[in-house]
CSV table of C-alpha atoms in Angstrom, one decimal:
chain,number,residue,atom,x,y,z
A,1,UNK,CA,49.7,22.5,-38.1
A,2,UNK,CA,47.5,19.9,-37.2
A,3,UNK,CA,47.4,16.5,-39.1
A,4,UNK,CA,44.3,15.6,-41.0
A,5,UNK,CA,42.4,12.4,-40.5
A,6,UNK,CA,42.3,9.7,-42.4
A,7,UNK,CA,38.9,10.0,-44.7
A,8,UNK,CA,36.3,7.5,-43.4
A,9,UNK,CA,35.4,6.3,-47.0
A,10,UNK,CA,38.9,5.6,-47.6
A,11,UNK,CA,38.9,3.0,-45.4
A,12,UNK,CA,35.3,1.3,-46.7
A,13,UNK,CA,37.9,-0.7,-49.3
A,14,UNK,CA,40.1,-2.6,-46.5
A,15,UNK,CA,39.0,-6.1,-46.1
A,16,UNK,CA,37.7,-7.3,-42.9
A,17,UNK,CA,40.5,-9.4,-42.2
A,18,UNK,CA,41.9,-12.0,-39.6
A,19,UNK,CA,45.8,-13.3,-39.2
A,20,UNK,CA,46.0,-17.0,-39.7
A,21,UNK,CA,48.6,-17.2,-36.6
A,22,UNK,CA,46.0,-15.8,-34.0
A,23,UNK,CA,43.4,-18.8,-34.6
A,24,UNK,CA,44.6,-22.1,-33.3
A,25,UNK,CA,47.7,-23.5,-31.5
A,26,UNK,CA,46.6,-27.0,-31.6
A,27,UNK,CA,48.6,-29.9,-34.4
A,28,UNK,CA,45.2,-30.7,-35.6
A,29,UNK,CA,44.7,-26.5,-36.3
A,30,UNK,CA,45.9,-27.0,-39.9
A,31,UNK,CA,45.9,-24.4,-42.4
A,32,UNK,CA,42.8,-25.6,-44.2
A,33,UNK,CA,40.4,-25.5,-40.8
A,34,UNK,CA,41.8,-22.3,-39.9
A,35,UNK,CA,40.8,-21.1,-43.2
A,36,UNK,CA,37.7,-22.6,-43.0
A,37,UNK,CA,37.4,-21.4,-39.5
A,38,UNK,CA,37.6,-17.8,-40.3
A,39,UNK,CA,35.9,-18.1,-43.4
A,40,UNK,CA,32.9,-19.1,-41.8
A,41,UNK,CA,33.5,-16.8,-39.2
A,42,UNK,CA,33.0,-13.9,-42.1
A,43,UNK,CA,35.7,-12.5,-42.5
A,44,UNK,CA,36.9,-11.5,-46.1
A,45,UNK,CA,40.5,-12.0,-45.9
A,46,UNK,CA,43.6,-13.1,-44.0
A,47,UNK,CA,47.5,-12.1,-42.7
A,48,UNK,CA,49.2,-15.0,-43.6
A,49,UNK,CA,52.0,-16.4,-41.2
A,50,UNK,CA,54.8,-17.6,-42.5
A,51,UNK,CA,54.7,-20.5,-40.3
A,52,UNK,CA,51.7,-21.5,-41.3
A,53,UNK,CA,53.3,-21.2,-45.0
A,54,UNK,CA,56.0,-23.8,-43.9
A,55,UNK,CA,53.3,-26.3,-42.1
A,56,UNK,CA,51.3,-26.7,-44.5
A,57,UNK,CA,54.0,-27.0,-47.0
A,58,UNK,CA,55.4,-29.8,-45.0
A,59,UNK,CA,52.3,-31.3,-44.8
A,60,UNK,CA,51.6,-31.2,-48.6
A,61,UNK,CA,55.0,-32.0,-49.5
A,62,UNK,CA,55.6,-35.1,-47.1
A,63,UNK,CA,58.9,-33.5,-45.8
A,64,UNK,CA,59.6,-30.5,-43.4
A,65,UNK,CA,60.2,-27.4,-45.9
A,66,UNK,CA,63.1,-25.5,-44.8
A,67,UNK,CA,62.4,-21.6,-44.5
A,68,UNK,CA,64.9,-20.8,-47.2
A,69,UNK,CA,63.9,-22.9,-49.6
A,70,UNK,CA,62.0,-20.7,-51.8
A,71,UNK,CA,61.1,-22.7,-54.7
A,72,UNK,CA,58.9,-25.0,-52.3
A,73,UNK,CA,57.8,-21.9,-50.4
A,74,UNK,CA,56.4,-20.9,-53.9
A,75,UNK,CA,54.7,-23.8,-54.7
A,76,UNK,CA,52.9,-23.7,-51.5
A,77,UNK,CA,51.9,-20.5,-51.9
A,78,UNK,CA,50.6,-21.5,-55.4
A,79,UNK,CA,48.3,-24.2,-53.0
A,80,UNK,CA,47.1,-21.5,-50.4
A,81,UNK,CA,46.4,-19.3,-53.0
A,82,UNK,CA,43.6,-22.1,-54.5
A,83,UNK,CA,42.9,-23.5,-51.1
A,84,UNK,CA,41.6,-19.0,-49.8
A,85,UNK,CA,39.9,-18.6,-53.2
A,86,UNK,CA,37.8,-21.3,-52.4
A,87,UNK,CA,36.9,-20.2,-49.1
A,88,UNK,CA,36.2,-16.7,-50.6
A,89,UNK,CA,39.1,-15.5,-48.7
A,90,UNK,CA,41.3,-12.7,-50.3
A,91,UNK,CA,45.3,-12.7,-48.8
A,92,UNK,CA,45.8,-9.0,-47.4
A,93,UNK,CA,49.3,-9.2,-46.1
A,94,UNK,CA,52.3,-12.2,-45.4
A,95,UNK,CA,53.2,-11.9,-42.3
A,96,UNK,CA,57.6,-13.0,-42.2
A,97,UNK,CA,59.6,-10.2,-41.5
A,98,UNK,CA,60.6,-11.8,-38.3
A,99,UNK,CA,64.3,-10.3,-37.1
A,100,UNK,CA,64.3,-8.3,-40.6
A,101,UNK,CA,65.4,-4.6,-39.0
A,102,UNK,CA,68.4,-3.6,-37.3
A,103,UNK,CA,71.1,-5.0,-39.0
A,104,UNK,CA,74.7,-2.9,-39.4
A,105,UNK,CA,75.4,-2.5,-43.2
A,106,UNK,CA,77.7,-5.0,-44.3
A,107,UNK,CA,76.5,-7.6,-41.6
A,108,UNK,CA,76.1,-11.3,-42.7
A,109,UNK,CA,72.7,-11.1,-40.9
A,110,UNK,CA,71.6,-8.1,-42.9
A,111,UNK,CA,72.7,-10.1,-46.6
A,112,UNK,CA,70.6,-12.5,-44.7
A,113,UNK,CA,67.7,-10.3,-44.1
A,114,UNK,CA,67.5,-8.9,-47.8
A,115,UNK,CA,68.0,-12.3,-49.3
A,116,UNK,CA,65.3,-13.8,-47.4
A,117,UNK,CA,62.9,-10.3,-47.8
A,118,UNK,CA,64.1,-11.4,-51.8
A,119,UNK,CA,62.3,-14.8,-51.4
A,120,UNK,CA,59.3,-13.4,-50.1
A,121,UNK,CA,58.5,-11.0,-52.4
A,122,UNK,CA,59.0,-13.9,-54.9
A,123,UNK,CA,56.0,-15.7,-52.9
A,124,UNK,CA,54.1,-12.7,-52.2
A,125,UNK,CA,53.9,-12.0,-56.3
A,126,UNK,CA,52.3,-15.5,-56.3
């Protein structure tokens, strides 16, 4: 049987989007300018990286945010949330599932995984 395409006006709602890690590998390509980079640029919404989570954390925090620490993660999040809305930017997707797959049940490294995919959600419900 052969599949069925995906309906063309089903995809009219997806935002033209950009990922915030392929714009800028500079120190001075902050979060903000790449924001306002790809705002400008007209695009609707972004993929956020997850280390662009943890720079401009650091950056507003005035101290390197660990990737596990959550409850700064969060708070940051809070920030890039206000800092897209007022580029008219939308987030479509957070980009950290980094080495999440493949991990024998049991493993350390999978507890690991699901912890961290935990924390996540937790910033992604933001």
């Amino acid at each position: 049987m052969p599949e069925q395409a995906i309906p063309q006006d089903s995809l009219r709602g997806i935002p033209f989007s950009y990922a915030s890690c392929s714009i800028g590998s500079q120190s001075t390509d902050t979060l903000p300018r790449k924001l306002e980079a790809i705002s400008k640029a007209g695009f609707q919404a972004i993929e956020l990286s997850f280390p662009d989570i943890i720079e401009f954390g650091s950056r507003t925090l005035g101290h390197q945010v660990a990737p596990e620490n959550f409850a700064e993660l969060i708070t940051t999040a809070g920030e890039i949330k206000k800092l897209c809305e007022g580029y008219g930017l939308k987030i479509m997707m957070l980009q950290p599932f980094a080495n999440f797959e493949g991990w024998k049940r049991g493993s350390i490294e999978r507890e690991d995984a699901f912890a961290r995919a935990n924390g996540w959600i937790e910033i992604m419900n933001v």
